[in-house]
Tab-separated table of C-alpha atoms and ligand atoms in Angstrom:
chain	number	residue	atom	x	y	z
A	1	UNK	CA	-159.513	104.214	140.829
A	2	UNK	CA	-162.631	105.168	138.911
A	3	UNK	CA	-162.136	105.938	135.362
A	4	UNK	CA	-164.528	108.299	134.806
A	5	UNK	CA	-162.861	110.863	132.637
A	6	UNK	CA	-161.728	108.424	130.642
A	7	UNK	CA	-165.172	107.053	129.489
A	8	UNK	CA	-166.720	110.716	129.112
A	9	UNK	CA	-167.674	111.908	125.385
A	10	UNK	CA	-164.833	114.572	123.851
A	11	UNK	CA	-164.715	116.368	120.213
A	12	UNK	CA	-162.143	116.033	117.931
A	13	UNK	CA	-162.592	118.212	115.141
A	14	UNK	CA	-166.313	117.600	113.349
A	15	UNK	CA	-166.507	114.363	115.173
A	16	UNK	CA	-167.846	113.553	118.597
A	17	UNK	CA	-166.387	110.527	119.956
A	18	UNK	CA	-167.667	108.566	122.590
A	19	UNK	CA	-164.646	108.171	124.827
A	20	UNK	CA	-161.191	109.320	125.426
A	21	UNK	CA	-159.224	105.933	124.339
A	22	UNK	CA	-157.907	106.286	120.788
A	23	UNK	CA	-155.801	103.268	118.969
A	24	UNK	CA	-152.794	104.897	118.121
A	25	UNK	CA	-151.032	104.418	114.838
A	26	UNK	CA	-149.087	100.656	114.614
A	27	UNK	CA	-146.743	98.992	112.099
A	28	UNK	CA	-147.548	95.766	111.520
A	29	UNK	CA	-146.103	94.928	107.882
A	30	UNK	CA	-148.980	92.799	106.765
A	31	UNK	CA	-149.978	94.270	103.582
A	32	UNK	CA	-150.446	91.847	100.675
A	33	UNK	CA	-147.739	91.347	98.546
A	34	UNK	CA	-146.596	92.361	95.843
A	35	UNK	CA	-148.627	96.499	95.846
A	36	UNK	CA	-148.238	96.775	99.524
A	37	UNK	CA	-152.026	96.253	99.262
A	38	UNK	CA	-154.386	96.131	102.547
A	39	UNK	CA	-156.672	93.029	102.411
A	40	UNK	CA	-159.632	90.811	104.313
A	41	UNK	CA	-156.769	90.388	107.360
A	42	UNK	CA	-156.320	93.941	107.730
A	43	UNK	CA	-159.679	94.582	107.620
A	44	UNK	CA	-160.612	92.041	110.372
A	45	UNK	CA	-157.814	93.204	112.584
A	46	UNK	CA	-159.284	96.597	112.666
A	47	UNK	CA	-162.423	95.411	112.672
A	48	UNK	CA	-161.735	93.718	115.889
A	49	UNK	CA	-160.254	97.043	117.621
A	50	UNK	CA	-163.624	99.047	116.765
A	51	UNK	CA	-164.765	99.769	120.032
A	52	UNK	CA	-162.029	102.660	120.530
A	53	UNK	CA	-163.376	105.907	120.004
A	54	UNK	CA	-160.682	106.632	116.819
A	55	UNK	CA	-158.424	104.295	114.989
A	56	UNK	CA	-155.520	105.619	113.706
A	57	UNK	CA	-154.418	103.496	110.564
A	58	UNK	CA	-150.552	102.082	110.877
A	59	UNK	CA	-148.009	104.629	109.014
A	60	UNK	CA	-149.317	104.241	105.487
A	61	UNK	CA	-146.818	105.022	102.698
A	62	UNK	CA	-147.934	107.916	100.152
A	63	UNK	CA	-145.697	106.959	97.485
A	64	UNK	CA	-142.891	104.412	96.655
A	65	UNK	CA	-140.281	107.272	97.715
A	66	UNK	CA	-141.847	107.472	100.809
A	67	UNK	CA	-141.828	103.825	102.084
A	68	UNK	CA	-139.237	102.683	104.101
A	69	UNK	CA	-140.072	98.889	105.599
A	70	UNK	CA	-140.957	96.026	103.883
A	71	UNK	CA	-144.767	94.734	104.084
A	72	UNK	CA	-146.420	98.134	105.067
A	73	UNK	CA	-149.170	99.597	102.903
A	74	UNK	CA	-149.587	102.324	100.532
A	75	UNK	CA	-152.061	104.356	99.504
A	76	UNK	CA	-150.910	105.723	96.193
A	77	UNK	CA	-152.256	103.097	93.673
A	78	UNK	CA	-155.516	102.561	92.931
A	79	UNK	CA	-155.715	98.989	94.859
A	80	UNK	CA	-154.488	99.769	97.469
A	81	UNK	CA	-157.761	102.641	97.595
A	82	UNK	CA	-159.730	99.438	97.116
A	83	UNK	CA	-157.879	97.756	99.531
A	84	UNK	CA	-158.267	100.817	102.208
A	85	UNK	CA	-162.343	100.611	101.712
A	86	UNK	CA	-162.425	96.806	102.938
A	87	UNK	CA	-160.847	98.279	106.062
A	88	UNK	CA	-163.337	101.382	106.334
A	89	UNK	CA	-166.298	99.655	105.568
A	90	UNK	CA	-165.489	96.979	108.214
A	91	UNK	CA	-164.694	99.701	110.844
A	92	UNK	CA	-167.771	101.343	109.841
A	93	UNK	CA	-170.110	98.543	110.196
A	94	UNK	CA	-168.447	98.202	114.052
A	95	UNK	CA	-169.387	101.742	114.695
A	96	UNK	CA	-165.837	103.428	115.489
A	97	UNK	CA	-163.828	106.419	112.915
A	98	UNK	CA	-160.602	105.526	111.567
A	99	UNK	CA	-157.609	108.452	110.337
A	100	UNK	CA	-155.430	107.477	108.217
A	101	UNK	CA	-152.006	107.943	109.139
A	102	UNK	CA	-149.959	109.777	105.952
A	103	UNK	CA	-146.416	108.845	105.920
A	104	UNK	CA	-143.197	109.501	104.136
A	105	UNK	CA	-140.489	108.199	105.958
A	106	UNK	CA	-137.327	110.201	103.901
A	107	UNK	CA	-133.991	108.922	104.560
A	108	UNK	CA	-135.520	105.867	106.981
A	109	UNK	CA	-135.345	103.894	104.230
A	110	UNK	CA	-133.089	101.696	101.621
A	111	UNK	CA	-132.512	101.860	97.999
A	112	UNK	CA	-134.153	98.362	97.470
A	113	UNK	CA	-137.152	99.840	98.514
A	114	UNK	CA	-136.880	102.914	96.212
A	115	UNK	CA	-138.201	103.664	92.619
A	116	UNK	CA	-135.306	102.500	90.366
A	117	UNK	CA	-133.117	101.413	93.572
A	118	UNK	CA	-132.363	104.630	94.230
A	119	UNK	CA	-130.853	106.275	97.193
A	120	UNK	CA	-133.065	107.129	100.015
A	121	UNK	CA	-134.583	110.967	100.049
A	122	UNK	CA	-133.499	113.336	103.218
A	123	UNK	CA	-133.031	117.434	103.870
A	124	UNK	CA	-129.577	116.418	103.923
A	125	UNK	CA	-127.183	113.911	103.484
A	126	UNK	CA	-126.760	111.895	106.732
A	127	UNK	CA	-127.610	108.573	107.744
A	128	UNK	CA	-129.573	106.715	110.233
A	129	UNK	CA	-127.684	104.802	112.455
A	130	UNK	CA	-128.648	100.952	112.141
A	131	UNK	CA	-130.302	98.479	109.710
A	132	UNK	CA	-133.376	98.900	107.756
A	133	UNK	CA	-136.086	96.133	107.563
A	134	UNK	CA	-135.623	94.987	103.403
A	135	UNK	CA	-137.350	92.424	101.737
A	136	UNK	CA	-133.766	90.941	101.507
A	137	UNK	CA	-133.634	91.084	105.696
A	138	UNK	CA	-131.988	93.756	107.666
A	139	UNK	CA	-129.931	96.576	105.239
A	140	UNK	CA	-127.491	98.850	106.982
A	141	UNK	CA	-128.649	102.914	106.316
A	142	UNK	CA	-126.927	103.837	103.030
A	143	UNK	CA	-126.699	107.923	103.085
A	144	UNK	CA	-129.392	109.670	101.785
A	145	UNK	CA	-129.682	112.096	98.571
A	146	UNK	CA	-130.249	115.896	99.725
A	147	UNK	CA	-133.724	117.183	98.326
A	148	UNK	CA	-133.221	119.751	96.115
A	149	UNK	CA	-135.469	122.945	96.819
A	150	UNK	CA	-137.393	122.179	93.641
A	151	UNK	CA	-138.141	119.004	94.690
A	152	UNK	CA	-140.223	120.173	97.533
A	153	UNK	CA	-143.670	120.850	95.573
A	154	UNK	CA	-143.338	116.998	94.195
A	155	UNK	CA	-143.816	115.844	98.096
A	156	UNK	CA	-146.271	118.353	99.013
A	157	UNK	CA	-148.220	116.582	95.879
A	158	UNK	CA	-147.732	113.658	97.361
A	159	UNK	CA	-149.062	114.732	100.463
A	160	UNK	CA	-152.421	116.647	98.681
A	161	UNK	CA	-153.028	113.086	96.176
A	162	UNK	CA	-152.389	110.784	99.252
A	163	UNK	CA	-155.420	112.633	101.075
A	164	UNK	CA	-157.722	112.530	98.161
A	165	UNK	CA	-156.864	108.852	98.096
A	166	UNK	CA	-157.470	108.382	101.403
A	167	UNK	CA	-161.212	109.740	101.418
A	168	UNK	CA	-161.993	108.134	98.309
A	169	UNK	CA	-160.972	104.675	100.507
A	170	UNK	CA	-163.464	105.975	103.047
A	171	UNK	CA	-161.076	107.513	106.002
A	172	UNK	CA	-162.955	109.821	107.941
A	173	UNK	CA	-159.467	112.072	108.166
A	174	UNK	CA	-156.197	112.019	107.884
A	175	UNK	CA	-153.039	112.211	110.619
A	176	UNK	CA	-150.201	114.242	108.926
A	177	UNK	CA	-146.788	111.899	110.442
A	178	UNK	CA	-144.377	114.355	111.826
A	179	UNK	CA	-143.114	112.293	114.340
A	180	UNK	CA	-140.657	109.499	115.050
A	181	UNK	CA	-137.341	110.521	112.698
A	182	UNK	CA	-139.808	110.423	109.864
A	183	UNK	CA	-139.589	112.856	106.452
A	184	UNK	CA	-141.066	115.781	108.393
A	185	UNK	CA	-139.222	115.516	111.700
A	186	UNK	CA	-135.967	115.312	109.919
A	187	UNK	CA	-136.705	118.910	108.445
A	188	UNK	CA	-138.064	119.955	111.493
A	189	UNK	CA	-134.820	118.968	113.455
A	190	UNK	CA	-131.459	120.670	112.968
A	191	UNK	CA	-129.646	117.424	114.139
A	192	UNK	CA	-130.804	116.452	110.282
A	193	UNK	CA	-131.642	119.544	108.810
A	194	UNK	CA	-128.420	121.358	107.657
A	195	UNK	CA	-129.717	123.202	104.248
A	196	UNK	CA	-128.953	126.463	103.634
A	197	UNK	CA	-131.993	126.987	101.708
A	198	UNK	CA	-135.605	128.278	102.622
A	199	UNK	CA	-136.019	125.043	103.973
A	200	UNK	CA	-133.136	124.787	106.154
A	201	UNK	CA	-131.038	126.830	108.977
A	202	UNK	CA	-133.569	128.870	111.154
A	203	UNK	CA	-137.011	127.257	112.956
A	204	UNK	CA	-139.092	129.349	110.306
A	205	UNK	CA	-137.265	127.536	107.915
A	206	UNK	CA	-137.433	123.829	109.075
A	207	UNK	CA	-140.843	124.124	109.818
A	208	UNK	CA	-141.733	125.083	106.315
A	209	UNK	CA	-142.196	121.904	104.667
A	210	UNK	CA	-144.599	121.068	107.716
A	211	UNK	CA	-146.532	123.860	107.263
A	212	UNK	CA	-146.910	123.554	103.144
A	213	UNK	CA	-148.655	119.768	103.548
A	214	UNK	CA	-150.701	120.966	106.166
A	215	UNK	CA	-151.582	123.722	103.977
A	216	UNK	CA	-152.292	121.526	101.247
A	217	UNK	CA	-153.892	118.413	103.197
A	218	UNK	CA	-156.192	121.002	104.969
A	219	UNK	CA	-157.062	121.665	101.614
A	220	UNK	CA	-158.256	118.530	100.744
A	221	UNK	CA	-160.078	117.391	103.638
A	222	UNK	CA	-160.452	120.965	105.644
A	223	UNK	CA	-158.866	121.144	109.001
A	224	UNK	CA	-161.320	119.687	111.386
A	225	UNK	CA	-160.574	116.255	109.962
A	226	UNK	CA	-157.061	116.527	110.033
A	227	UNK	CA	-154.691	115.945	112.645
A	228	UNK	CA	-150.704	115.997	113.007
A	229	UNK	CA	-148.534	113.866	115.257
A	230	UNK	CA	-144.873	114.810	116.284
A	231	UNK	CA	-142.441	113.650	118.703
A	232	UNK	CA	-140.632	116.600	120.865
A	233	UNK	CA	-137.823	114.937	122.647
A	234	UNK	CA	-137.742	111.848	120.317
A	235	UNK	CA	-134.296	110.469	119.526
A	236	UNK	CA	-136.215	107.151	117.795
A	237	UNK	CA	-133.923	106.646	114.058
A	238	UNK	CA	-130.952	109.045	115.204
A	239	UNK	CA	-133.144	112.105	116.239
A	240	UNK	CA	-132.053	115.213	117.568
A	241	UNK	CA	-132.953	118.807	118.130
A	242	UNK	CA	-130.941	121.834	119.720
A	243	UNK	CA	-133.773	123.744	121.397
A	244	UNK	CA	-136.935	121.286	121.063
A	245	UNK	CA	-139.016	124.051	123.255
A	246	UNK	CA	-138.386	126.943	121.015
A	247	UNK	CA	-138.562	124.840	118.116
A	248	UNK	CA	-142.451	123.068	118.846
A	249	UNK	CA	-143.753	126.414	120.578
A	250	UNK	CA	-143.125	127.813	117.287
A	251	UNK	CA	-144.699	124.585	115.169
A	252	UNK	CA	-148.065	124.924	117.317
A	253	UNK	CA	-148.298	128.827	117.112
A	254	UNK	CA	-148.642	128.286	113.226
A	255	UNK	CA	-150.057	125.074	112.859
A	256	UNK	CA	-153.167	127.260	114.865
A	257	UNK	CA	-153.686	129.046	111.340
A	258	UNK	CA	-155.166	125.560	109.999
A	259	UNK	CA	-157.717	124.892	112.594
A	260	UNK	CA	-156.681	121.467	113.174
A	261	UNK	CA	-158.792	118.428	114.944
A	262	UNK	CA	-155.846	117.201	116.789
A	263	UNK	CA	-152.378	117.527	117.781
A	264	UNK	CA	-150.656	113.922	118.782
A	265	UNK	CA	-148.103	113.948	120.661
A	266	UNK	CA	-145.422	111.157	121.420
A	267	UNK	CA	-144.451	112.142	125.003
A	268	UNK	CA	-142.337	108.857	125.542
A	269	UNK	CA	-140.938	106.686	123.075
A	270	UNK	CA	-137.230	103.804	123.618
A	271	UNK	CA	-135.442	105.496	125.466
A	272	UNK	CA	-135.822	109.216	124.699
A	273	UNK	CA	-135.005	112.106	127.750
A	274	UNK	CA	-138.053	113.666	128.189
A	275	UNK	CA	-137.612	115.154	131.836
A	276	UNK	CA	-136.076	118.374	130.147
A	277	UNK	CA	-139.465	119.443	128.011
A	278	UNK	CA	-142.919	120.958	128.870
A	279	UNK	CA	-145.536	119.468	127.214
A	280	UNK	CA	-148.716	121.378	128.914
A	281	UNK	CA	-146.586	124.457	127.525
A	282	UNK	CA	-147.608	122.890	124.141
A	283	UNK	CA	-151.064	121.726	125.046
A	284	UNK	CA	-151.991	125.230	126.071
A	285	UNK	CA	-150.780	127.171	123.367
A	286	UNK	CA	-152.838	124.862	120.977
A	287	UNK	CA	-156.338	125.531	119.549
A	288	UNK	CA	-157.494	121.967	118.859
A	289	UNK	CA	-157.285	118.485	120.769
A	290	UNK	CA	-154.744	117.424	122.434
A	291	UNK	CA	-153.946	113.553	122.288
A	292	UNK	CA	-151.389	112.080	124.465
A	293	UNK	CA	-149.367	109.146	123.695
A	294	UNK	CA	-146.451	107.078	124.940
A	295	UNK	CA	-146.452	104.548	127.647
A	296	UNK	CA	-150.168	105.256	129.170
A	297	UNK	CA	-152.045	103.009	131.248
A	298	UNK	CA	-155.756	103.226	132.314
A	299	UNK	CA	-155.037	105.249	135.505
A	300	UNK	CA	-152.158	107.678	134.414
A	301	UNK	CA	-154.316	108.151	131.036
A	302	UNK	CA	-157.508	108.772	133.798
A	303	UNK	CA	-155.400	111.006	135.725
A	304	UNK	CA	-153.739	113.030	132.966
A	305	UNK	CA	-157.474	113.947	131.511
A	306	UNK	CA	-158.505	115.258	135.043
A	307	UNK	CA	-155.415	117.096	135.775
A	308	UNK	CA	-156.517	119.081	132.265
A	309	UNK	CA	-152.875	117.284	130.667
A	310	UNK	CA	-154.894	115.731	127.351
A	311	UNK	CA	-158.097	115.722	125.790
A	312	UNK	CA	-157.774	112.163	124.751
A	313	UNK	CA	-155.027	109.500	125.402
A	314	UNK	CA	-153.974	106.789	122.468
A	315	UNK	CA	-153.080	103.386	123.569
A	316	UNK	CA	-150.161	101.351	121.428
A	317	UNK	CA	-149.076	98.104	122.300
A	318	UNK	CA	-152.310	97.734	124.877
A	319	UNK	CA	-154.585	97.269	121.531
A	320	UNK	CA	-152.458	95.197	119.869
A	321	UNK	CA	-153.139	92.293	122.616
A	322	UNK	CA	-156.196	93.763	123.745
A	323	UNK	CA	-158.861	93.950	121.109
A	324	UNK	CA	-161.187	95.057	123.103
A	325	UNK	CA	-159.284	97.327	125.547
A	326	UNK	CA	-162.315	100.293	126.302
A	327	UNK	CA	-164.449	97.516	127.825
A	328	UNK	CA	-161.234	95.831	129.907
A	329	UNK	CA	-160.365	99.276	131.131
A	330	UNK	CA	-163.603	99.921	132.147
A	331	UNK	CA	-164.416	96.632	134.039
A	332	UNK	CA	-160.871	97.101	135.334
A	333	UNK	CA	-159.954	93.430	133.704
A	334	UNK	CA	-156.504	92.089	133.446
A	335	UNK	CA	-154.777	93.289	130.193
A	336	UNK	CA	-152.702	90.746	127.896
A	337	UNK	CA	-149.641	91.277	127.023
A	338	UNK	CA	-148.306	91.749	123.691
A	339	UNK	CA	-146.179	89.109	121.794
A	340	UNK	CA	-143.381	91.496	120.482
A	341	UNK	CA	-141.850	88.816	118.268
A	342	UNK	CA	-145.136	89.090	115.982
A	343	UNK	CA	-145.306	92.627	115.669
A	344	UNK	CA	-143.994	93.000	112.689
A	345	UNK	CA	-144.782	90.683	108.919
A	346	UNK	CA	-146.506	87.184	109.215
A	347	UNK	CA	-150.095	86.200	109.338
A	348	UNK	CA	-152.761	86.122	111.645
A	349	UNK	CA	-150.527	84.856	114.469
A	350	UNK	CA	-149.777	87.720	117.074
A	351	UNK	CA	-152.187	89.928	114.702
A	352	UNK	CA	-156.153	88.841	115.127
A	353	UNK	CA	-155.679	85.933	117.169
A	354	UNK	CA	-155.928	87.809	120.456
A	355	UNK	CA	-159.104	86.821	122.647
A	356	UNK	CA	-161.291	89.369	123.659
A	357	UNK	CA	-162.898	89.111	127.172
A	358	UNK	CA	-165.808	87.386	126.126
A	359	UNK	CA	-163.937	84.962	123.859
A	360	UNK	CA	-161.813	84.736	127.281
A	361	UNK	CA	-164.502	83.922	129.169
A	362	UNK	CA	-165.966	81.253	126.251
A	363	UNK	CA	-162.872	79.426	126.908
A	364	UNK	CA	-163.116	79.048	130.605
A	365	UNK	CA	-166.977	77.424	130.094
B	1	PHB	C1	-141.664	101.315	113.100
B	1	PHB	O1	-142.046	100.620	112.158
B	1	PHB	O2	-140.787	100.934	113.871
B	1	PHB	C2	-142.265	102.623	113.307
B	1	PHB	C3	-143.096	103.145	112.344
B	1	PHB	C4	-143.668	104.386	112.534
B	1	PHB	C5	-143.390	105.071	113.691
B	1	PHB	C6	-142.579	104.550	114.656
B	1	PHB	C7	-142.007	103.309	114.456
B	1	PHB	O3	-143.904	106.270	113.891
């Protein structure tokens, strides 16, 4: 199969990218300790994974409330900025974009991890089912502290600094997280959104918070360089919606007012039930780009682009063995296959060590 589509130039917002393969946000917990700073092995790892058309940083915390895993990096102190420009610079210099990805992970999270040891932050006070991933080792969930309504404008400032940090570190946008059981998607989600306030109860309400940061990131940066990722039919960290349809339909007919570059969406994810949901429904009701993710290869990415399904198609676990995936896709090479016991803290092992094809075909000489 000829991947034509795939290799054809698209826009995304102000930029025009070359191709349709984006690298798709990644944890890897390999920030430099102690700051959750990002530093020269960061900056080579991306470096390495410049030929796709947009990087999408890993989940990036905007503030100590908002991180949730041990190892992954901030960008709320001023080195970790400096940190964020060695990465940049070295993406830059290799010729590809990079978003950062703005994350506040709410009640994903463990009171080891929080200013003062304090509980976890959530719309309401239930807990994730399972461990989280502590400095100490895995932490069962503790339950989370319900946000109180005044508390909201302190996040959204979160949100509005975090972007100003990330273009003083040299981003060239942002990717609002509203995915994946995260802050966001617990509002958005009345299996964890039980308020009673503005925030709470009815869609308009639970997609409020949403709609503020965008309001205020858009601010920041102005739409076209701002994206937003969420996750439908996502039951990743204990997820759960009653009517995910109504509920996103509503999401993208607003989210329209901002004039975003993008809309990201996790189609497939563990074991979620997608079969249920319409995701073209989504695609065609928004104004911007439409990036699919979850579970992609070369051909079903190829045939969702001609079938008019996506815009552009990010790649996960693909570019975490295959720095240079665009060229192995389009010389239809043999992809490696990721090591999943290094995904996650430790050095370079797992993390740049992966051969390209020409490093590949070094070895064989
Ligand atoms: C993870 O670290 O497991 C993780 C982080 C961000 C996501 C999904 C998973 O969106």
């Amino acid at each position: 199969m000829s991947l034509q589509n795939l290799f054809k130039p698209g826009t995304l917002g102000q930029y025009t990218l070359p191709h349709r393969i984006i690298m798709a946000p990644l944890t890897r917990s390999r920030s430099a300790q102690p700051g959750d700073i990002p530093h020269d092995l960061n900056a080579q790892y991306y470096a390495q994974r410049s030929t796709a058309a947009l990087i999408i940083s890993e989940a990036t915390q905007i503030s100590q409330q908002g991180k949730g895993y041990a190892f992954t990096p901030g960008i709320h102190s001023q080195e970790q900025i400096n940190g964020w420009k060695k990465v940049t610079k070295a993406v830059h210099e290799n010729g590809s974009k990079i978003f950062m990805q703005l994350w506040h992970v709410g009640r994903v999270s463990h009171s080891s991890l929080q200013p003062n040891n304090q509980l976890p932050v959530a719309p309401s006070a239930i807990a994730v089912d399972g461990q989280a991933f502590t400095y100490e080792g895995m932490q069962d969930f503790e339950i989370p502290r319900a946000l109180e309504s005044d508390e909201m404008v302190e996040i959204i400032n979160q949100y509005r600094q975090a972007s100003q940090n990330a273009l003083e570190a040299g981003f060239d946008g942002v990717e609002i997280h509203a995915a994946n059981g995260y802050l966001l998607d617990q509002f958005l989600k009345d299996g964890t959104n039980k308020r009673h306030d503005q925030y709470g109860g009815t869609i308009e309400n639970r997609v409020r918070l949403i709609l503020e940061v965008t309001q205020a990131v858009t601010e920041v940066l102005g739409g076209d360089r701002v994206g937003i990722r969420i996750s439908p039919t996502g039951s990743f960290n204990s997820m759960s919606d009653s009517d995910p349809q109504s509920l996103n339909q509503y999401l993208i007919k607003k989210l329209n007012d901002y004039n975003l570059a993008y809309l990201h969406v996790v189609e497939n994810f563990g074991d979620s039930d997608n079969s249920h949901f319409n995701f073209d429904n989504l695609r065609h009701l928004f104004n911007g780009a439409y990036i699919a993710n979850g579970g992609y290869t070369g051909e079903s990415a190829e045939r969702s682009l001609s079938e008019g399904k996506s815009d552009f198609v990010s790649f996960g676990s693909a570019f975490i063995a295959n720095p240079d995936l665009p060229t192995r896709l389009k010389q239809n090479a043999k992809l490696s296959q990721p090591d999943q016991d290094t995904f996650y803290g430790g050095d370079a092992k797992g993390y740049t060590d992966y051969p390209t094809l020409k490093d590949e075909n070094r070895e064989m000489k």
